[in-house]
């Protein structure tokens, strides 16, 4: 279990999402999806939701009552926490909880089951959860946190109320990375000027490929936020509608996963895959 002095600290700048949750707290939907932001932001918002539904004050979490304190310490008996940051979420632990979800919570609030990085669901586990959600579960609510809703089983998302966190601020890319990201955005617009880069012998190692993927993710967030403070993000926003930007995000997530696995991959091929996947 992750430990953090103040798990809600990551909500600074996310007031809009917090407000939206407060607005639905009187009649909480059975399942919500939290997307956007970074992993810490998403876990913080999920914990906030658990506090909001269990705080003795009955409204904005006080941070002082036993429920609030135990939730911050991951020690509250009406919060179940599945952590996809620690590896795949498998089916057995999901099946084991089905009896629990059939029961009302121990306390006066709600039992909140949180799946952090829910894109780490194995298919069987996701289907087991789907079955659970298909039945009424009085007093139980579920949170699926993931970088993007498209990374979750569509049938899970369609049953959920989706909340999108603000994308993190862009940090300027190094000029050497900007060369790559602008070449990629240019290639998406013109279908030219890409393969010469990745084909050059020894040009792309795993570290560089990851830097380029993270760099374009950064530009993408900037484009999606509408701020467009960099030339590359401006070009992205001009050339793509929001649907297409979201698709780029999905492709980049997959590329990042591929580069982060222990299985050997050819980093130049991953970048070529990112480049051509848009067509
Ligand atoms: Zn409280």
PDB file of C-alpha atoms and ligand atoms in Angstrom:
ATOM      1  CA  UNK A   1       0.000   0.000   0.000  1.00  0.00           C
ATOM      2  CA  UNK A   2       1.332   3.436  -0.880  1.00  0.00           C
ATOM      3  CA  UNK A   3       1.885   5.715   2.112  1.00  0.00           C
ATOM      4  CA  UNK A   4       1.775   9.439   1.837  1.00  0.00           C
ATOM      5  CA  UNK A   5       1.625  12.146   4.511  1.00  0.00           C
ATOM      6  CA  UNK A   6      -1.276  13.871   2.768  1.00  0.00           C
ATOM      7  CA  UNK A   7      -2.808  11.775   0.015  1.00  0.00           C
ATOM      8  CA  UNK A   8      -5.045  14.676  -0.997  1.00  0.00           C
ATOM      9  CA  UNK A   9      -2.109  17.009  -1.707  1.00  0.00           C
ATOM     10  CA  UNK A  10      -2.178  15.834  -5.329  1.00  0.00           C
ATOM     11  CA  UNK A  11      -5.602  17.473  -5.737  1.00  0.00           C
ATOM     12  CA  UNK A  12      -4.218  21.003  -5.837  1.00  0.00           C
ATOM     13  CA  UNK A  13      -5.273  22.429  -9.180  1.00  0.00           C
ATOM     14  CA  UNK A  14      -7.992  19.786  -9.597  1.00  0.00           C
ATOM     15  CA  UNK A  15     -10.784  21.796  -7.956  1.00  0.00           C
ATOM     16  CA  UNK A  16     -13.043  21.373 -10.951  1.00  0.00           C
ATOM     17  CA  UNK A  17     -13.073  17.578 -10.625  1.00  0.00           C
ATOM     18  CA  UNK A  18     -13.581  17.797  -6.844  1.00  0.00           C
ATOM     19  CA  UNK A  19     -16.558  20.094  -7.374  1.00  0.00           C
ATOM     20  CA  UNK A  20     -18.102  17.666  -9.845  1.00  0.00           C
ATOM     21  CA  UNK A  21     -17.797  14.822  -7.334  1.00  0.00           C
ATOM     22  CA  UNK A  22     -19.339  16.929  -4.564  1.00  0.00           C
ATOM     23  CA  UNK A  23     -22.282  17.592  -6.859  1.00  0.00           C
ATOM     24  CA  UNK A  24     -23.116  13.879  -7.164  1.00  0.00           C
ATOM     25  CA  UNK A  25     -22.301  12.813  -3.595  1.00  0.00           C
ATOM     26  CA  UNK A  26     -25.937  12.881  -2.446  1.00  0.00           C
ATOM     27  CA  UNK A  27     -26.821  10.129  -4.913  1.00  0.00           C
ATOM     28  CA  UNK A  28     -23.508   8.492  -5.826  1.00  0.00           C
ATOM     29  CA  UNK A  29     -23.497   6.456  -9.036  1.00  0.00           C
ATOM     30  CA  UNK A  30     -22.618   2.797  -8.618  1.00  0.00           C
ATOM     31  CA  UNK A  31     -19.434   3.205 -10.608  1.00  0.00           C
ATOM     32  CA  UNK A  32     -17.220   6.113 -11.632  1.00  0.00           C
ATOM     33  CA  UNK A  33     -14.237   6.251 -13.968  1.00  0.00           C
ATOM     34  CA  UNK A  34     -11.469   8.731 -13.138  1.00  0.00           C
ATOM     35  CA  UNK A  35      -9.246   9.580 -16.115  1.00  0.00           C
ATOM     36  CA  UNK A  36      -6.681  12.296 -16.935  1.00  0.00           C
ATOM     37  CA  UNK A  37      -4.125  13.823 -14.586  1.00  0.00           C
ATOM     38  CA  UNK A  38      -1.389  11.477 -13.411  1.00  0.00           C
ATOM     39  CA  UNK A  39      -1.571   8.321 -11.269  1.00  0.00           C
ATOM     40  CA  UNK A  40      -1.175  10.272  -8.007  1.00  0.00           C
ATOM     41  CA  UNK A  41      -3.942  12.709  -8.971  1.00  0.00           C
ATOM     42  CA  UNK A  42      -6.274   9.816  -9.745  1.00  0.00           C
ATOM     43  CA  UNK A  43      -5.625   7.960  -6.488  1.00  0.00           C
ATOM     44  CA  UNK A  44      -6.034  11.216  -4.543  1.00  0.00           C
ATOM     45  CA  UNK A  45      -9.402  11.872  -6.150  1.00  0.00           C
ATOM     46  CA  UNK A  46     -10.527   8.297  -5.462  1.00  0.00           C
ATOM     47  CA  UNK A  47      -9.567   8.689  -1.781  1.00  0.00           C
ATOM     48  CA  UNK A  48     -11.340  12.036  -1.654  1.00  0.00           C
ATOM     49  CA  UNK A  49     -14.465  10.315  -2.973  1.00  0.00           C
ATOM     50  CA  UNK A  50     -14.186   7.628  -0.264  1.00  0.00           C
ATOM     51  CA  UNK A  51     -13.859  10.332   2.408  1.00  0.00           C
ATOM     52  CA  UNK A  52     -16.673  12.373   0.943  1.00  0.00           C
ATOM     53  CA  UNK A  53     -18.982   9.339   1.237  1.00  0.00           C
ATOM     54  CA  UNK A  54     -17.858   8.310   4.728  1.00  0.00           C
ATOM     55  CA  UNK A  55     -16.830  11.443   6.652  1.00  0.00           C
ATOM     56  CA  UNK A  56     -18.912  11.881   9.838  1.00  0.00           C
ATOM     57  CA  UNK A  57     -19.464  15.526   8.882  1.00  0.00           C
ATOM     58  CA  UNK A  58     -21.614  14.221   6.034  1.00  0.00           C
ATOM     59  CA  UNK A  59     -20.213  16.822   3.668  1.00  0.00           C
ATOM     60  CA  UNK A  60     -16.777  18.135   2.636  1.00  0.00           C
ATOM     61  CA  UNK A  61     -14.283  15.712   4.248  1.00  0.00           C
ATOM     62  CA  UNK A  62     -13.072  17.081   7.598  1.00  0.00           C
ATOM     63  CA  UNK A  63      -9.772  15.192   7.483  1.00  0.00           C
ATOM     64  CA  UNK A  64     -10.001  14.685  11.260  1.00  0.00           C
ATOM     65  CA  UNK A  65     -12.645  12.054  11.951  1.00  0.00           C
ATOM     66  CA  UNK A  66     -11.724   8.347  12.210  1.00  0.00           C
ATOM     67  CA  UNK A  67     -13.123   7.634   8.732  1.00  0.00           C
ATOM     68  CA  UNK A  68     -11.106  10.421   7.064  1.00  0.00           C
ATOM     69  CA  UNK A  69      -7.935   9.483   8.946  1.00  0.00           C
ATOM     70  CA  UNK A  70      -8.226   5.764   8.279  1.00  0.00           C
ATOM     71  CA  UNK A  71      -8.922   6.344   4.613  1.00  0.00           C
ATOM     72  CA  UNK A  72      -5.735   8.453   4.308  1.00  0.00           C
ATOM     73  CA  UNK A  73      -3.850   5.596   5.948  1.00  0.00           C
ATOM     74  CA  UNK A  74      -5.423   2.954   3.660  1.00  0.00           C
ATOM     75  CA  UNK A  75      -6.785   1.346   6.837  1.00  0.00           C
ATOM     76  CA  UNK A  76     -10.545   1.920   6.577  1.00  0.00           C
ATOM     77  CA  UNK A  77     -12.613  -1.250   6.579  1.00  0.00           C
ATOM     78  CA  UNK A  78     -15.116   0.093   4.049  1.00  0.00           C
ATOM     79  CA  UNK A  79     -12.448   0.869   1.447  1.00  0.00           C
ATOM     80  CA  UNK A  80     -11.101  -1.927  -0.746  1.00  0.00           C
ATOM     81  CA  UNK A  81      -8.020  -0.948  -2.713  1.00  0.00           C
ATOM     82  CA  UNK A  82      -6.748  -2.849  -5.738  1.00  0.00           C
ATOM     83  CA  UNK A  83      -3.464  -1.423  -6.921  1.00  0.00           C
ATOM     84  CA  UNK A  84      -2.684  -1.840 -10.626  1.00  0.00           C
ATOM     85  CA  UNK A  85       0.554   0.058 -10.016  1.00  0.00           C
ATOM     86  CA  UNK A  86       1.863  -3.108  -8.386  1.00  0.00           C
ATOM     87  CA  UNK A  87       1.077  -5.368 -11.338  1.00  0.00           C
ATOM     88  CA  UNK A  88      -1.786  -6.976 -13.196  1.00  0.00           C
ATOM     89  CA  UNK A  89      -5.176  -7.109 -11.476  1.00  0.00           C
ATOM     90  CA  UNK A  90      -6.128 -10.764 -11.601  1.00  0.00           C
ATOM     91  CA  UNK A  91      -9.457 -12.516 -11.436  1.00  0.00           C
ATOM     92  CA  UNK A  92      -9.123 -14.452  -8.157  1.00  0.00           C
ATOM     93  CA  UNK A  93      -8.982 -11.462  -5.799  1.00  0.00           C
ATOM     94  CA  UNK A  94     -12.029 -10.024  -7.601  1.00  0.00           C
ATOM     95  CA  UNK A  95     -14.007 -13.249  -7.209  1.00  0.00           C
ATOM     96  CA  UNK A  96     -13.029 -13.402  -3.517  1.00  0.00           C
ATOM     97  CA  UNK A  97     -14.763 -10.072  -2.893  1.00  0.00           C
ATOM     98  CA  UNK A  98     -18.053 -10.911  -4.555  1.00  0.00           C
ATOM     99  CA  UNK A  99     -19.534 -11.987  -1.207  1.00  0.00           C
ATOM    100  CA  UNK A 100     -18.403  -8.717   0.383  1.00  0.00           C
ATOM    101  CA  UNK A 101     -19.991  -6.648  -2.388  1.00  0.00           C
ATOM    102  CA  UNK A 102     -23.253  -8.485  -1.788  1.00  0.00           C
ATOM    103  CA  UNK A 103     -23.296  -7.085   1.772  1.00  0.00           C
ATOM    104  CA  UNK A 104     -23.977  -3.545   2.935  1.00  0.00           C
ATOM    105  CA  UNK A 105     -20.957  -1.608   4.284  1.00  0.00           C
ATOM    106  CA  UNK A 106     -19.802  -1.965   7.890  1.00  0.00           C
ATOM    107  CA  UNK A 107     -20.295   1.718   8.709  1.00  0.00           C
ATOM    108  CA  UNK A 108     -22.918   4.357   7.981  1.00  0.00           C
ATOM    109  CA  UNK A 109     -21.420   5.510   4.688  1.00  0.00           C
ATOM    110  CA  UNK A 110     -20.527   3.577   1.557  1.00  0.00           C
ATOM    111  CA  UNK A 111     -18.133   0.765   0.864  1.00  0.00           C
ATOM    112  CA  UNK A 112     -15.810   2.224  -1.793  1.00  0.00           C
ATOM    113  CA  UNK A 113     -13.834  -0.203  -3.947  1.00  0.00           C
ATOM    114  CA  UNK A 114     -10.970   1.525  -5.739  1.00  0.00           C
ATOM    115  CA  UNK A 115      -9.094   0.094  -8.695  1.00  0.00           C
ATOM    116  CA  UNK A 116      -5.955   2.225  -9.165  1.00  0.00           C
ATOM    117  CA  UNK A 117      -4.551   1.980 -12.708  1.00  0.00           C
ATOM    118  CA  UNK A 118      -7.507  -0.153 -13.733  1.00  0.00           C
ATOM    119  CA  UNK A 119      -6.027  -0.550 -17.227  1.00  0.00           C
ATOM    120  CA  UNK A 120      -4.013  -3.314 -15.510  1.00  0.00           C
ATOM    121  CA  UNK A 121      -7.109  -5.509 -15.340  1.00  0.00           C
ATOM    122  CA  UNK A 122      -6.682  -8.885 -16.944  1.00  0.00           C
ATOM    123  CA  UNK A 123      -9.641  -9.538 -19.250  1.00  0.00           C
ATOM    124  CA  UNK A 124     -11.081 -12.216 -16.990  1.00  0.00           C
ATOM    125  CA  UNK A 125     -10.902  -9.920 -13.973  1.00  0.00           C
ATOM    126  CA  UNK A 126     -12.583  -7.079 -15.855  1.00  0.00           C
ATOM    127  CA  UNK A 127     -15.376  -9.425 -16.883  1.00  0.00           C
ATOM    128  CA  UNK A 128     -15.800 -10.626 -13.292  1.00  0.00           C
ATOM    129  CA  UNK A 129     -16.151  -7.024 -12.154  1.00  0.00           C
ATOM    130  CA  UNK A 130     -18.616  -6.334 -14.948  1.00  0.00           C
ATOM    131  CA  UNK A 131     -20.784  -9.178 -13.656  1.00  0.00           C
ATOM    132  CA  UNK A 132     -20.663  -7.637 -10.196  1.00  0.00           C
ATOM    133  CA  UNK A 133     -21.764  -4.276 -11.551  1.00  0.00           C
ATOM    134  CA  UNK A 134     -24.676  -5.839 -13.370  1.00  0.00           C
ATOM    135  CA  UNK A 135     -26.333  -6.614 -10.039  1.00  0.00           C
ATOM    136  CA  UNK A 136     -27.587  -4.009  -7.564  1.00  0.00           C
ATOM    137  CA  UNK A 137     -25.005  -3.568  -4.799  1.00  0.00           C
ATOM    138  CA  UNK A 138     -26.662  -1.404  -2.143  1.00  0.00           C
ATOM    139  CA  UNK A 139     -24.174   0.730  -0.236  1.00  0.00           C
ATOM    140  CA  UNK A 140     -21.305  -0.212  -2.547  1.00  0.00           C
ATOM    141  CA  UNK A 141     -19.646   2.101  -5.045  1.00  0.00           C
ATOM    142  CA  UNK A 142     -16.740   1.430  -7.384  1.00  0.00           C
ATOM    143  CA  UNK A 143     -13.953   3.620  -8.746  1.00  0.00           C
ATOM    144  CA  UNK A 144     -11.933   2.757 -11.841  1.00  0.00           C
ATOM    145  CA  UNK A 145      -8.911   5.024 -12.240  1.00  0.00           C
ATOM    146  CA  UNK A 146      -6.964   4.927 -15.515  1.00  0.00           C
ATOM    147  CA  UNK A 147      -5.003   7.312 -17.760  1.00  0.00           C
ATOM    148  CA  UNK A 148      -7.767   7.278 -20.371  1.00  0.00           C
ATOM    149  CA  UNK A 149     -11.216   5.708 -20.477  1.00  0.00           C
ATOM    150  CA  UNK A 150     -10.329   4.007 -23.777  1.00  0.00           C
ATOM    151  CA  UNK A 151      -7.914   1.757 -21.891  1.00  0.00           C
ATOM    152  CA  UNK A 152     -10.785   0.129 -19.987  1.00  0.00           C
ATOM    153  CA  UNK A 153     -13.335  -2.419 -21.127  1.00  0.00           C
ATOM    154  CA  UNK A 154     -15.946  -0.377 -22.978  1.00  0.00           C
ATOM    155  CA  UNK A 155     -18.822  -2.088 -21.193  1.00  0.00           C
ATOM    156  CA  UNK A 156     -17.338  -1.019 -17.841  1.00  0.00           C
ATOM    157  CA  UNK A 157     -17.025   2.587 -18.981  1.00  0.00           C
ATOM    158  CA  UNK A 158     -20.559   2.710 -20.350  1.00  0.00           C
ATOM    159  CA  UNK A 159     -21.869   1.691 -16.902  1.00  0.00           C
ATOM    160  CA  UNK A 160     -19.853   4.409 -15.193  1.00  0.00           C
ATOM    161  CA  UNK A 161     -19.992   8.120 -14.608  1.00  0.00           C
ATOM    162  CA  UNK A 162     -16.731   9.507 -16.076  1.00  0.00           C
ATOM    163  CA  UNK A 163     -14.748  12.324 -14.531  1.00  0.00           C
ATOM    164  CA  UNK A 164     -11.711  13.796 -16.296  1.00  0.00           C
ATOM    165  CA  UNK A 165      -8.920  15.408 -14.290  1.00  0.00           C
ATOM    166  CA  UNK A 166      -7.014  18.368 -15.693  1.00  0.00           C
ATOM    167  CA  UNK A 167      -3.980  17.291 -17.676  1.00  0.00           C
ATOM    168  CA  UNK A 168      -0.695  18.073 -15.901  1.00  0.00           C
ATOM    169  CA  UNK A 169       1.219  21.179 -16.913  1.00  0.00           C
ATOM    170  CA  UNK A 170       3.560  20.853 -19.840  1.00  0.00           C
ATOM    171  CA  UNK A 171       7.223  20.908 -18.975  1.00  0.00           C
ATOM    172  CA  UNK A 172       9.289  22.087 -21.878  1.00  0.00           C
ATOM    173  CA  UNK A 173      10.889  19.316 -23.900  1.00  0.00           C
ATOM    174  CA  UNK A 174      14.615  19.350 -24.598  1.00  0.00           C
ATOM    175  CA  UNK A 175      15.389  20.809 -28.057  1.00  0.00           C
ATOM    176  CA  UNK A 176      16.747  17.405 -29.172  1.00  0.00           C
ATOM    177  CA  UNK A 177      13.390  15.797 -28.277  1.00  0.00           C
ATOM    178  CA  UNK A 178      11.426  18.633 -29.865  1.00  0.00           C
ATOM    179  CA  UNK A 179      13.176  17.795 -33.147  1.00  0.00           C
ATOM    180  CA  UNK A 180      11.605  14.335 -32.936  1.00  0.00           C
ATOM    181  CA  UNK A 181       8.167  15.436 -31.762  1.00  0.00           C
ATOM    182  CA  UNK A 182       7.863  18.093 -34.447  1.00  0.00           C
ATOM    183  CA  UNK A 183       9.013  15.590 -37.098  1.00  0.00           C
ATOM    184  CA  UNK A 184       6.291  13.215 -35.921  1.00  0.00           C
ATOM    185  CA  UNK A 185       3.537  15.835 -35.970  1.00  0.00           C
ATOM    186  CA  UNK A 186       4.763  16.953 -39.392  1.00  0.00           C
ATOM    187  CA  UNK A 187       4.657  13.344 -40.611  1.00  0.00           C
ATOM    188  CA  UNK A 188       1.050  12.965 -39.447  1.00  0.00           C
ATOM    189  CA  UNK A 189       0.144  16.015 -41.516  1.00  0.00           C
ATOM    190  CA  UNK A 190       2.248  15.323 -44.625  1.00  0.00           C
ATOM    191  CA  UNK A 191       3.255  11.624 -44.514  1.00  0.00           C
ATOM    192  CA  UNK A 192       6.818  12.776 -45.098  1.00  0.00           C
ATOM    193  CA  UNK A 193      10.128  13.117 -43.302  1.00  0.00           C
ATOM    194  CA  UNK A 194       9.951  10.375 -40.716  1.00  0.00           C
ATOM    195  CA  UNK A 195      11.485   7.050 -41.739  1.00  0.00           C
ATOM    196  CA  UNK A 196      14.902   8.545 -42.530  1.00  0.00           C
ATOM    197  CA  UNK A 197      15.186   9.397 -38.838  1.00  0.00           C
ATOM    198  CA  UNK A 198      14.340   6.010 -37.376  1.00  0.00           C
ATOM    199  CA  UNK A 199      16.168   4.040 -40.115  1.00  0.00           C
ATOM    200  CA  UNK A 200      19.542   5.718 -39.446  1.00  0.00           C
ATOM    201  CA  UNK A 201      21.753   3.037 -37.919  1.00  0.00           C
ATOM    202  CA  UNK A 202      21.906   3.260 -34.131  1.00  0.00           C
ATOM    203  CA  UNK A 203      19.804   6.442 -34.110  1.00  0.00           C
ATOM    204  CA  UNK A 204      17.172   5.172 -31.691  1.00  0.00           C
ATOM    205  CA  UNK A 205      17.800   3.356 -28.449  1.00  0.00           C
ATOM    206  CA  UNK A 206      15.182   2.495 -25.852  1.00  0.00           C
ATOM    207  CA  UNK A 207      15.909   5.555 -23.730  1.00  0.00           C
ATOM    208  CA  UNK A 208      15.505   7.944 -26.665  1.00  0.00           C
ATOM    209  CA  UNK A 209      12.312   6.222 -27.831  1.00  0.00           C
ATOM    210  CA  UNK A 210      10.808   6.602 -24.357  1.00  0.00           C
ATOM    211  CA  UNK A 211      11.861  10.260 -24.233  1.00  0.00           C
ATOM    212  CA  UNK A 212      10.172  10.877 -27.591  1.00  0.00           C
ATOM    213  CA  UNK A 213       6.968   9.131 -26.463  1.00  0.00           C
ATOM    214  CA  UNK A 214       6.903  11.075 -23.176  1.00  0.00           C
ATOM    215  CA  UNK A 215       7.726  14.250 -25.105  1.00  0.00           C
ATOM    216  CA  UNK A 216       4.815  13.879 -27.480  1.00  0.00           C
ATOM    217  CA  UNK A 217       2.535  12.973 -24.550  1.00  0.00           C
ATOM    218  CA  UNK A 218       3.524  16.247 -22.965  1.00  0.00           C
ATOM    219  CA  UNK A 219       2.699  18.135 -26.162  1.00  0.00           C
ATOM    220  CA  UNK A 220      -0.568  16.247 -26.429  1.00  0.00           C
ATOM    221  CA  UNK A 221      -1.637  17.284 -22.920  1.00  0.00           C
ATOM    222  CA  UNK A 222      -0.830  20.851 -23.814  1.00  0.00           C
ATOM    223  CA  UNK A 223      -2.921  20.584 -26.995  1.00  0.00           C
ATOM    224  CA  UNK A 224      -5.824  18.932 -25.133  1.00  0.00           C
ATOM    225  CA  UNK A 225      -5.782  21.548 -22.396  1.00  0.00           C
ATOM    226  CA  UNK A 226      -6.301  24.211 -25.077  1.00  0.00           C
ATOM    227  CA  UNK A 227      -3.349  26.268 -23.815  1.00  0.00           C
ATOM    228  CA  UNK A 228      -1.084  25.284 -26.727  1.00  0.00           C
ATOM    229  CA  UNK A 229       1.946  27.101 -25.326  1.00  0.00           C
ATOM    230  CA  UNK A 230       4.426  25.354 -27.653  1.00  0.00           C
ATOM    231  CA  UNK A 231       4.650  25.290 -31.479  1.00  0.00           C
ATOM    232  CA  UNK A 232       4.281  21.485 -31.560  1.00  0.00           C
ATOM    233  CA  UNK A 233       1.161  21.480 -29.383  1.00  0.00           C
ATOM    234  CA  UNK A 234      -0.296  24.297 -31.498  1.00  0.00           C
ATOM    235  CA  UNK A 235       0.258  22.245 -34.659  1.00  0.00           C
ATOM    236  CA  UNK A 236      -1.330  19.203 -32.998  1.00  0.00           C
ATOM    237  CA  UNK A 237      -4.407  21.174 -31.984  1.00  0.00           C
ATOM    238  CA  UNK A 238      -4.751  22.670 -35.479  1.00  0.00           C
ATOM    239  CA  UNK A 239      -4.405  19.358 -37.285  1.00  0.00           C
ATOM    240  CA  UNK A 240      -6.520  17.117 -35.054  1.00  0.00           C
ATOM    241  CA  UNK A 241      -9.940  17.267 -33.454  1.00  0.00           C
ATOM    242  CA  UNK A 242     -10.402  16.118 -29.872  1.00  0.00           C
ATOM    243  CA  UNK A 243     -11.316  12.572 -30.899  1.00  0.00           C
ATOM    244  CA  UNK A 244      -8.170  12.232 -32.900  1.00  0.00           C
ATOM    245  CA  UNK A 245      -6.087  13.737 -30.061  1.00  0.00           C
ATOM    246  CA  UNK A 246      -7.539  11.151 -27.698  1.00  0.00           C
ATOM    247  CA  UNK A 247      -6.613   8.447 -30.168  1.00  0.00           C
ATOM    248  CA  UNK A 248      -3.035   9.691 -30.232  1.00  0.00           C
ATOM    249  CA  UNK A 249      -3.043   9.489 -26.435  1.00  0.00           C
ATOM    250  CA  UNK A 250      -4.105   5.881 -26.571  1.00  0.00           C
ATOM    251  CA  UNK A 251      -1.421   4.989 -29.112  1.00  0.00           C
ATOM    252  CA  UNK A 252       1.239   6.688 -26.976  1.00  0.00           C
ATOM    253  CA  UNK A 253       0.113   4.816 -23.853  1.00  0.00           C
ATOM    254  CA  UNK A 254       0.467   1.545 -25.696  1.00  0.00           C
ATOM    255  CA  UNK A 255       3.901   2.525 -27.003  1.00  0.00           C
ATOM    256  CA  UNK A 256       4.971   3.476 -23.490  1.00  0.00           C
ATOM    257  CA  UNK A 257       3.786   0.116 -22.160  1.00  0.00           C
ATOM    258  CA  UNK A 258       5.691  -1.674 -24.941  1.00  0.00           C
ATOM    259  CA  UNK A 259       8.901   0.232 -24.171  1.00  0.00           C
ATOM    260  CA  UNK A 260       8.514  -0.365 -20.430  1.00  0.00           C
ATOM    261  CA  UNK A 261       8.100  -4.127 -20.595  1.00  0.00           C
ATOM    262  CA  UNK A 262      10.979  -6.452 -19.891  1.00  0.00           C
ATOM    263  CA  UNK A 263      10.414  -8.148 -23.232  1.00  0.00           C
ATOM    264  CA  UNK A 264      12.993  -6.900 -25.734  1.00  0.00           C
ATOM    265  CA  UNK A 265      11.464  -4.612 -28.344  1.00  0.00           C
ATOM    266  CA  UNK A 266      13.039  -2.753 -31.225  1.00  0.00           C
ATOM    267  CA  UNK A 267      12.650   0.889 -30.112  1.00  0.00           C
ATOM    268  CA  UNK A 268      12.841   2.259 -33.682  1.00  0.00           C
ATOM    269  CA  UNK A 269       9.975  -0.049 -34.637  1.00  0.00           C
ATOM    270  CA  UNK A 270       7.897   1.196 -31.724  1.00  0.00           C
ATOM    271  CA  UNK A 271       8.350   4.774 -32.931  1.00  0.00           C
ATOM    272  CA  UNK A 272       7.462   3.763 -36.506  1.00  0.00           C
ATOM    273  CA  UNK A 273       4.386   2.038 -35.127  1.00  0.00           C
ATOM    274  CA  UNK A 274       3.377   5.256 -33.364  1.00  0.00           C
ATOM    275  CA  UNK A 275       3.953   7.226 -36.572  1.00  0.00           C
ATOM    276  CA  UNK A 276       1.946   4.952 -38.882  1.00  0.00           C
ATOM    277  CA  UNK A 277      -0.781   3.925 -36.447  1.00  0.00           C
ATOM    278  CA  UNK A 278      -2.483   7.278 -37.071  1.00  0.00           C
ATOM    279  CA  UNK A 279      -3.385   6.346 -40.656  1.00  0.00           C
TER     280      UNK A 279
HETATM  281 ZN1  LIG B   1     -14.093  13.344   8.261  1.00  0.00          ZN
END
